[in-house]
Short mmCIF file of C-alpha atoms in Angstrom, two decimals:
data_model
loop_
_atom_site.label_atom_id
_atom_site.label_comp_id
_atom_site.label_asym_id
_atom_site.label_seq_id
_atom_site.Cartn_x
_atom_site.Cartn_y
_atom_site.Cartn_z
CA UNK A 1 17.73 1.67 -4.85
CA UNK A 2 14.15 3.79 -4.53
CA UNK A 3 12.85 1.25 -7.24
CA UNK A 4 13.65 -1.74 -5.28
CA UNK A 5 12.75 -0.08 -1.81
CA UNK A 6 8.93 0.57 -3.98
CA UNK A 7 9.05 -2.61 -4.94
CA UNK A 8 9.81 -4.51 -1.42
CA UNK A 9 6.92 -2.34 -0.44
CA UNK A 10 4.81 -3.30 -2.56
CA UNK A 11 5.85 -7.24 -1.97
CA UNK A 12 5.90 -6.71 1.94
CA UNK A 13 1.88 -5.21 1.73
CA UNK A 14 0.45 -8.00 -0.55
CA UNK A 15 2.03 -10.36 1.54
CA UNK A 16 -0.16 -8.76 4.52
CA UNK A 17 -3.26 -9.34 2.27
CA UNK A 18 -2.73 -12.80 2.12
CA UNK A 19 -1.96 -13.74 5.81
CA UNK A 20 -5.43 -11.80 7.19
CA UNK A 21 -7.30 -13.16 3.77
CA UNK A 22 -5.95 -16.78 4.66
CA UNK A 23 -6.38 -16.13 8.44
CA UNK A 24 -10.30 -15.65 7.91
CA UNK A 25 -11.50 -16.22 4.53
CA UNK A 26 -14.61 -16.36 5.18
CA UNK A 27 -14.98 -12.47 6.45
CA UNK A 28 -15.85 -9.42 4.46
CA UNK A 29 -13.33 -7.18 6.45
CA UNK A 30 -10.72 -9.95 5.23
CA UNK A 31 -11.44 -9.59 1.67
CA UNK A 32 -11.50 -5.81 1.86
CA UNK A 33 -8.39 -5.54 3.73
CA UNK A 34 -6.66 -7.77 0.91
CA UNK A 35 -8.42 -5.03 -1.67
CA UNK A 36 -6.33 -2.64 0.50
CA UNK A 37 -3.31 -4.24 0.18
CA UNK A 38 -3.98 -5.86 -3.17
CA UNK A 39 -4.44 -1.61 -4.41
CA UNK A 40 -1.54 -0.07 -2.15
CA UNK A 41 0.79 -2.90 -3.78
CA UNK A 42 -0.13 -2.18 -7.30
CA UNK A 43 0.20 2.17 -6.44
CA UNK A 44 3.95 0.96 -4.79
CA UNK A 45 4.78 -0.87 -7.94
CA UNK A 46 3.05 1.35 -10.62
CA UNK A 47 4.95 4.15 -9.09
CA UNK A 48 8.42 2.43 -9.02
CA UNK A 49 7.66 1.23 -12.66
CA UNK A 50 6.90 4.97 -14.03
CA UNK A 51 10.53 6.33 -12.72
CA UNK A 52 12.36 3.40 -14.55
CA UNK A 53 10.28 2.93 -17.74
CA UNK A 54 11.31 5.29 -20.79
CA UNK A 55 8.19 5.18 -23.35
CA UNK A 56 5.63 6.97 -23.58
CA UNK A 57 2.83 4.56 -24.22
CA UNK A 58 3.83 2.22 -21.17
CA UNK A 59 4.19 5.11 -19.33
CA UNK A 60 0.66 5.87 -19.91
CA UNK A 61 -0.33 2.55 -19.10
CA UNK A 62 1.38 2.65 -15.81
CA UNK A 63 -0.01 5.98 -14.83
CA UNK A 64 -3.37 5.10 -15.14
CA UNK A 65 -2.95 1.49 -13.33
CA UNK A 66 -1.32 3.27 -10.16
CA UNK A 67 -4.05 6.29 -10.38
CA UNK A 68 -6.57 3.50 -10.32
CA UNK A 69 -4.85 1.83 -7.46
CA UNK A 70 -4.94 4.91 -5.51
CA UNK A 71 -8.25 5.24 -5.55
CA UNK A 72 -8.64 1.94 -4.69
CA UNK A 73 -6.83 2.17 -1.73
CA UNK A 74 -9.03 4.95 -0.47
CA UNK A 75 -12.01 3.04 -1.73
CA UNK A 76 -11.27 -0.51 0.15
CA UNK A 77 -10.30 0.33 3.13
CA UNK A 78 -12.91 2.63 3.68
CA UNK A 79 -15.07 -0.68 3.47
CA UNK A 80 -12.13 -2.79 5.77
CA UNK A 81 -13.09 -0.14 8.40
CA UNK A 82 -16.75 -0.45 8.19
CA UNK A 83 -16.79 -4.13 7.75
CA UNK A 84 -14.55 -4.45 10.93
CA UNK A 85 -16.97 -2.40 13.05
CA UNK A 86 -20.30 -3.89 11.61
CA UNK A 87 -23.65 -2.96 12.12
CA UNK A 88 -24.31 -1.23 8.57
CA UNK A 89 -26.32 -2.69 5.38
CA UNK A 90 -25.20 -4.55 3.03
CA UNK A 91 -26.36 -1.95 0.47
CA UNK A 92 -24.32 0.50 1.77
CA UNK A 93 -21.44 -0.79 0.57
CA UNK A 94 -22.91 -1.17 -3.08
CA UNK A 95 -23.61 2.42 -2.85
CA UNK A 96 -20.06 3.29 -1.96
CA UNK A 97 -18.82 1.11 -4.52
CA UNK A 98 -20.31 3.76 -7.39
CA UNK A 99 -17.96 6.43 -7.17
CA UNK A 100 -14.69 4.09 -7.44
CA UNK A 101 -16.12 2.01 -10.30
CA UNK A 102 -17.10 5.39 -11.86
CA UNK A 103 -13.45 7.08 -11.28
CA UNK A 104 -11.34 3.89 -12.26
CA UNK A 105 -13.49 3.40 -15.63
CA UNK A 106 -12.92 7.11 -16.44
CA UNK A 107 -9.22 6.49 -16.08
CA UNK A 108 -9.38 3.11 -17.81
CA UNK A 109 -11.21 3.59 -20.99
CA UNK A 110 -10.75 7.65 -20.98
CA UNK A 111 -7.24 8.69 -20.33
CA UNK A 112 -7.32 11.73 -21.58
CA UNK A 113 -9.69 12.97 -18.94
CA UNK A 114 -7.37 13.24 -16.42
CA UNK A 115 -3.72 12.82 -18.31
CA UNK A 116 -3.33 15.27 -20.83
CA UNK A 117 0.44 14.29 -22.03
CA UNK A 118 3.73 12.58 -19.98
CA UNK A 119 7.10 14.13 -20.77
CA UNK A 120 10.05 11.48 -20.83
CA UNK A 121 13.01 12.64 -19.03
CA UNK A 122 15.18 12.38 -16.46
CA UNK A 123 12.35 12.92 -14.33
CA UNK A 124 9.29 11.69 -16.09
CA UNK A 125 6.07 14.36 -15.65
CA UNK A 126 2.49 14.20 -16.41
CA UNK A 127 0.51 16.88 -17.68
CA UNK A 128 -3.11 16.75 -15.60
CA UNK A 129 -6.28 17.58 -16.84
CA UNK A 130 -7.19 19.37 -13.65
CA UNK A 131 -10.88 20.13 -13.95
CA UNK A 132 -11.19 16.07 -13.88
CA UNK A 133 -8.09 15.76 -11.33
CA UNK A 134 -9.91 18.23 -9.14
CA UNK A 135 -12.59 15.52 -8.47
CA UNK A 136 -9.95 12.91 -8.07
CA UNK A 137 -8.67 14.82 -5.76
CA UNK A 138 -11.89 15.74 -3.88
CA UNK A 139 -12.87 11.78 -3.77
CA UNK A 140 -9.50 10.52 -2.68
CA UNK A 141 -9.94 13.16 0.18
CA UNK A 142 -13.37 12.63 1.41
CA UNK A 143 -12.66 8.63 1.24
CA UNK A 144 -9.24 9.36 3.40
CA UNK A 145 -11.60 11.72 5.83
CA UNK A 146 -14.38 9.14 6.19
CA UNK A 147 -12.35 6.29 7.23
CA UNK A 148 -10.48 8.41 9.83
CA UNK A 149 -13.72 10.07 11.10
CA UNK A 150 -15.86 7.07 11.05
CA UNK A 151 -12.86 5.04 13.29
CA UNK A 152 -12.18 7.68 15.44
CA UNK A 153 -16.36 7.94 16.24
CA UNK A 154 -16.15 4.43 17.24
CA UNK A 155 -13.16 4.34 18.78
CA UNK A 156 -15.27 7.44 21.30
CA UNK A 157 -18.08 4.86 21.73
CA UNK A 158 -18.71 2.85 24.92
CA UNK A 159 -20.77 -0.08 23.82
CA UNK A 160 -17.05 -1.37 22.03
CA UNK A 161 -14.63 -3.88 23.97
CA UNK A 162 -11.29 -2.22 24.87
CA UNK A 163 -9.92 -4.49 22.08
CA UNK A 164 -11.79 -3.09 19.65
CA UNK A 165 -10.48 0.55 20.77
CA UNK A 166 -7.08 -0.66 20.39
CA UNK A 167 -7.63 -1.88 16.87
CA UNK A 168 -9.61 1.41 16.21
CA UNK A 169 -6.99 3.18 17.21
CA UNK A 170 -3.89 1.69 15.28
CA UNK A 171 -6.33 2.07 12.06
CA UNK A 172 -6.08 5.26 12.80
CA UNK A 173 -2.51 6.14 13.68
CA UNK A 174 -1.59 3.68 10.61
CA UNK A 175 -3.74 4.83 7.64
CA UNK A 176 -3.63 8.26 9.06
CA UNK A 177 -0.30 9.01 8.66
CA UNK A 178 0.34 6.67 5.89
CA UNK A 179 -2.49 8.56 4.20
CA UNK A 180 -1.49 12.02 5.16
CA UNK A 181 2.16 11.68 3.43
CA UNK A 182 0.52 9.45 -0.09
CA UNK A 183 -1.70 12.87 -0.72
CA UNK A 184 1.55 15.04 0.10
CA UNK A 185 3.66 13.81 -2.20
CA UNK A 186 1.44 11.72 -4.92
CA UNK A 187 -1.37 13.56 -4.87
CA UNK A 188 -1.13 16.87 -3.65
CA UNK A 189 2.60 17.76 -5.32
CA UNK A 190 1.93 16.37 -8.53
CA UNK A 191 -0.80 19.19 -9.04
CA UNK A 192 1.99 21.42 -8.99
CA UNK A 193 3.74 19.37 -11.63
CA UNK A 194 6.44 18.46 -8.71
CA UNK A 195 7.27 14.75 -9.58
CA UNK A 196 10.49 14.82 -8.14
CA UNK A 197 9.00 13.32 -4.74
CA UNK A 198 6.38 10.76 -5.71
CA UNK A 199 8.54 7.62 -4.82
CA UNK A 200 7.70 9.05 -0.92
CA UNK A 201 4.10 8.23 -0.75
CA UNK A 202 4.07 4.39 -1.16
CA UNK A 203 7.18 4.20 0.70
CA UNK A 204 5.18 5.11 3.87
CA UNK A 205 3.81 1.30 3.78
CA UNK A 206 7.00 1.09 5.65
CA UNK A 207 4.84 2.76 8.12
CA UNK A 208 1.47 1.05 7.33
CA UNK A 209 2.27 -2.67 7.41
CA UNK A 210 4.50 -3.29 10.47
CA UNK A 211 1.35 -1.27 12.57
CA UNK A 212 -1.09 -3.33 11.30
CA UNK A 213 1.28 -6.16 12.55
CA UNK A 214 1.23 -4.64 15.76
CA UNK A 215 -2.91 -4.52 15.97
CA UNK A 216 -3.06 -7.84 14.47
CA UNK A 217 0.01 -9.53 16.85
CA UNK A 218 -1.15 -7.57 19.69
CA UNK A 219 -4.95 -6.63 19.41
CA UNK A 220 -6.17 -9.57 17.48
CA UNK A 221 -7.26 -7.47 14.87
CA UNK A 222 -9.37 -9.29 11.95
CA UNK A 223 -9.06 -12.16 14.82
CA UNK A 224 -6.77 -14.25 13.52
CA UNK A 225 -5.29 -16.89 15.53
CA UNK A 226 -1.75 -16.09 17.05
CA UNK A 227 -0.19 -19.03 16.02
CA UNK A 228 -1.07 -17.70 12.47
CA UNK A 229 0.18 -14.42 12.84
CA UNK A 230 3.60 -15.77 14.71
CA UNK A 231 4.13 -18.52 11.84
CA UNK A 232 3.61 -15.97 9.15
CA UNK A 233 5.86 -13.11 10.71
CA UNK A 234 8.39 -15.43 10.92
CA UNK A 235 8.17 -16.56 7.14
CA UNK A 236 7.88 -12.65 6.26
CA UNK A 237 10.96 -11.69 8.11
CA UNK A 238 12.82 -14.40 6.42
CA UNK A 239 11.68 -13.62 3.51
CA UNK A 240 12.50 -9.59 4.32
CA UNK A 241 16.58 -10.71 5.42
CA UNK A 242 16.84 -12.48 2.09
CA UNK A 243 15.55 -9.53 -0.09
CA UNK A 244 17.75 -7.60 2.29
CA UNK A 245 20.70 -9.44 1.90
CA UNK A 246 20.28 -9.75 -1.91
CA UNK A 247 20.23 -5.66 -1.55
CA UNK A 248 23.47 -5.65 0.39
CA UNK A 249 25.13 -7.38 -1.81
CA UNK A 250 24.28 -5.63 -4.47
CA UNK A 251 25.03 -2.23 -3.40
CA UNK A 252 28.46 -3.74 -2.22
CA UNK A 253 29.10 -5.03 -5.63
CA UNK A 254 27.58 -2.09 -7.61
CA UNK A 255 29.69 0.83 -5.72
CA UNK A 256 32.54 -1.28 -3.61
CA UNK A 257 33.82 -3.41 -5.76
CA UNK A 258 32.22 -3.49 -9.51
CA UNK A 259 34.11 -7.00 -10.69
CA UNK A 260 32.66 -9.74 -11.73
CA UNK A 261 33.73 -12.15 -9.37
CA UNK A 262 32.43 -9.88 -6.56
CA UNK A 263 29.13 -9.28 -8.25
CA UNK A 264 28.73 -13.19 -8.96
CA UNK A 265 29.52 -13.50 -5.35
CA UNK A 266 26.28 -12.06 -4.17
CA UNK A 267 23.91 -14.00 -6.44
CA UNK A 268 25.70 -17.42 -6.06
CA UNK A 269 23.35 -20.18 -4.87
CA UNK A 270 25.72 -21.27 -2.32
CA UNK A 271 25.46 -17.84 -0.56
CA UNK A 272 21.92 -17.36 -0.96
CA UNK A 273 21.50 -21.01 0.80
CA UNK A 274 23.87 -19.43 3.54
CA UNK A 275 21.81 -16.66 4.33
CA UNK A 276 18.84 -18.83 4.66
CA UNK A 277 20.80 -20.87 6.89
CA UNK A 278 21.75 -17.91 8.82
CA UNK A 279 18.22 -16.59 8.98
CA UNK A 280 16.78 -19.93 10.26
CA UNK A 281 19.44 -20.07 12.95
CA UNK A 282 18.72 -16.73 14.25
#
């Protein structure tokens, strides 16, 4: 159930992406906020993958992809919150660009620098190589700190509309604690070699997504059109019910009943088509 729950948060953040990158392709801050989502999907996923998968090797593979992704995350939407306020160089995001490039090819092409060994069990761990994990560490923190001080700066200046304060200010509330409970548990805990908990972090896009919704619905953030933003909730929330009801009816099959007939029940076309049905009407 924690697998699919990572997974439907993963699904339910890309999905973001592409409604603000569709909304206003043409943007920077649209292409960086998809990079945001684009990374926090992949960490959701990579995470979900590495408590199902049992080898080694793949589990190596996954490890590094959602390490990367995390650092992404910190990376892009450092640059969505810079891009939405404007005013800076273009070079200045170049030069913020080193460090992540740097980080994600260490972890790419040299493992070994920050995983040392994974242990498959019932609860898979990774040995760290914590001189290198220290710096991880140190530049998934001062990213995290930079986008929250930079926003809150802003959202402190008077030359911005009020709408601009609001938007500020759900950037902060939303990546703040989002951010704040992903270094807990994924980055912080791990140290400790305490993977029991790492399915929390990404779950807290539970928390992320539906506030952006809120700044984008009700603030106009990334200024996309309303009629956008309505026809696009609407196709997300159907989309969420179905996933939903597939989940239902799985757990009610899985623990309630455990027949076949039941268990065909819930993946029938006839009742999927239903539950559309239902979804549309309501």
């Amino acid at each position: 159930m924690v697998v699919t729950l990572l997974f439907l948060a993963g699904l339910l953040s890309i999905i973001l992406g592409i409604i603000v990158l569709i909304g206003q392709p043409h943007r920077y801050v649209s292409w960086f906020f998809f990079g945001t989502t684009l990374t926090t999907a992949l960490w959701s996923v990579g995470v979900g993958a590495f408590l199902i998968v049992e080898n080694s090797m793949a589990l190596l593979g996954i490890a590094q992809a959602y390490y990367i992704a995390a650092a992404g995350i910190a990376f892009f939407m450092l640059l969505t919150t810079i891009s939405l306020i404007g005013g800076v160089k273009k070079w200045l995001y170049g030069v913020l660009s080193l460090p992540f490039i740097v980080m994600a090819g260490i972890i790419a092409f040299a493992p070994n620098a920050l995983i040392r060994e994974i242990s498959v069990g019932t609860v898979h761990t990774i040995e760290l190589n914590m001189n290198f994990y220290a710096l991880y560490v140190a530049y998934f923190v001062a990213f995290y700190l930079m986008t929250l001080l930079y926003a809150m700066f802003h959202m402190l200046h008077r030359d911005h509309t009020a709408a601009m304060h609001a938007q500020l200010k759900m950037i902060v509330y939303a990546y703040g604690l989002a951010g704040f409970f992903g270094m807990l548990f994924n980055l912080f805990l791990p140290a400790t070699g305490n993977y029991l908990l790492i399915w929390v972090g990404p779950l807290c896009l539970f928390i992320f997504v539906p506030m952006v919704y809120v700044a984008i619905a009700k603030h106009q953030l990334f200024d996309i059109k309303l009629a956008f933003v309505r026809s696009s909730t609407y196709l997300l929330s159907l989309s969420v019910l179905s996933l939903l009801y597939f989940g239902i009816i799985y757990i009610i099959s899985e623990f309630a009943f455990r027949s076949t007939s039941s268990s065909n029940l819930g993946t029938s076309p006839l009742y999927v088509v239903a539950a559309l049905v239902l979804a549309f009407v309501f």
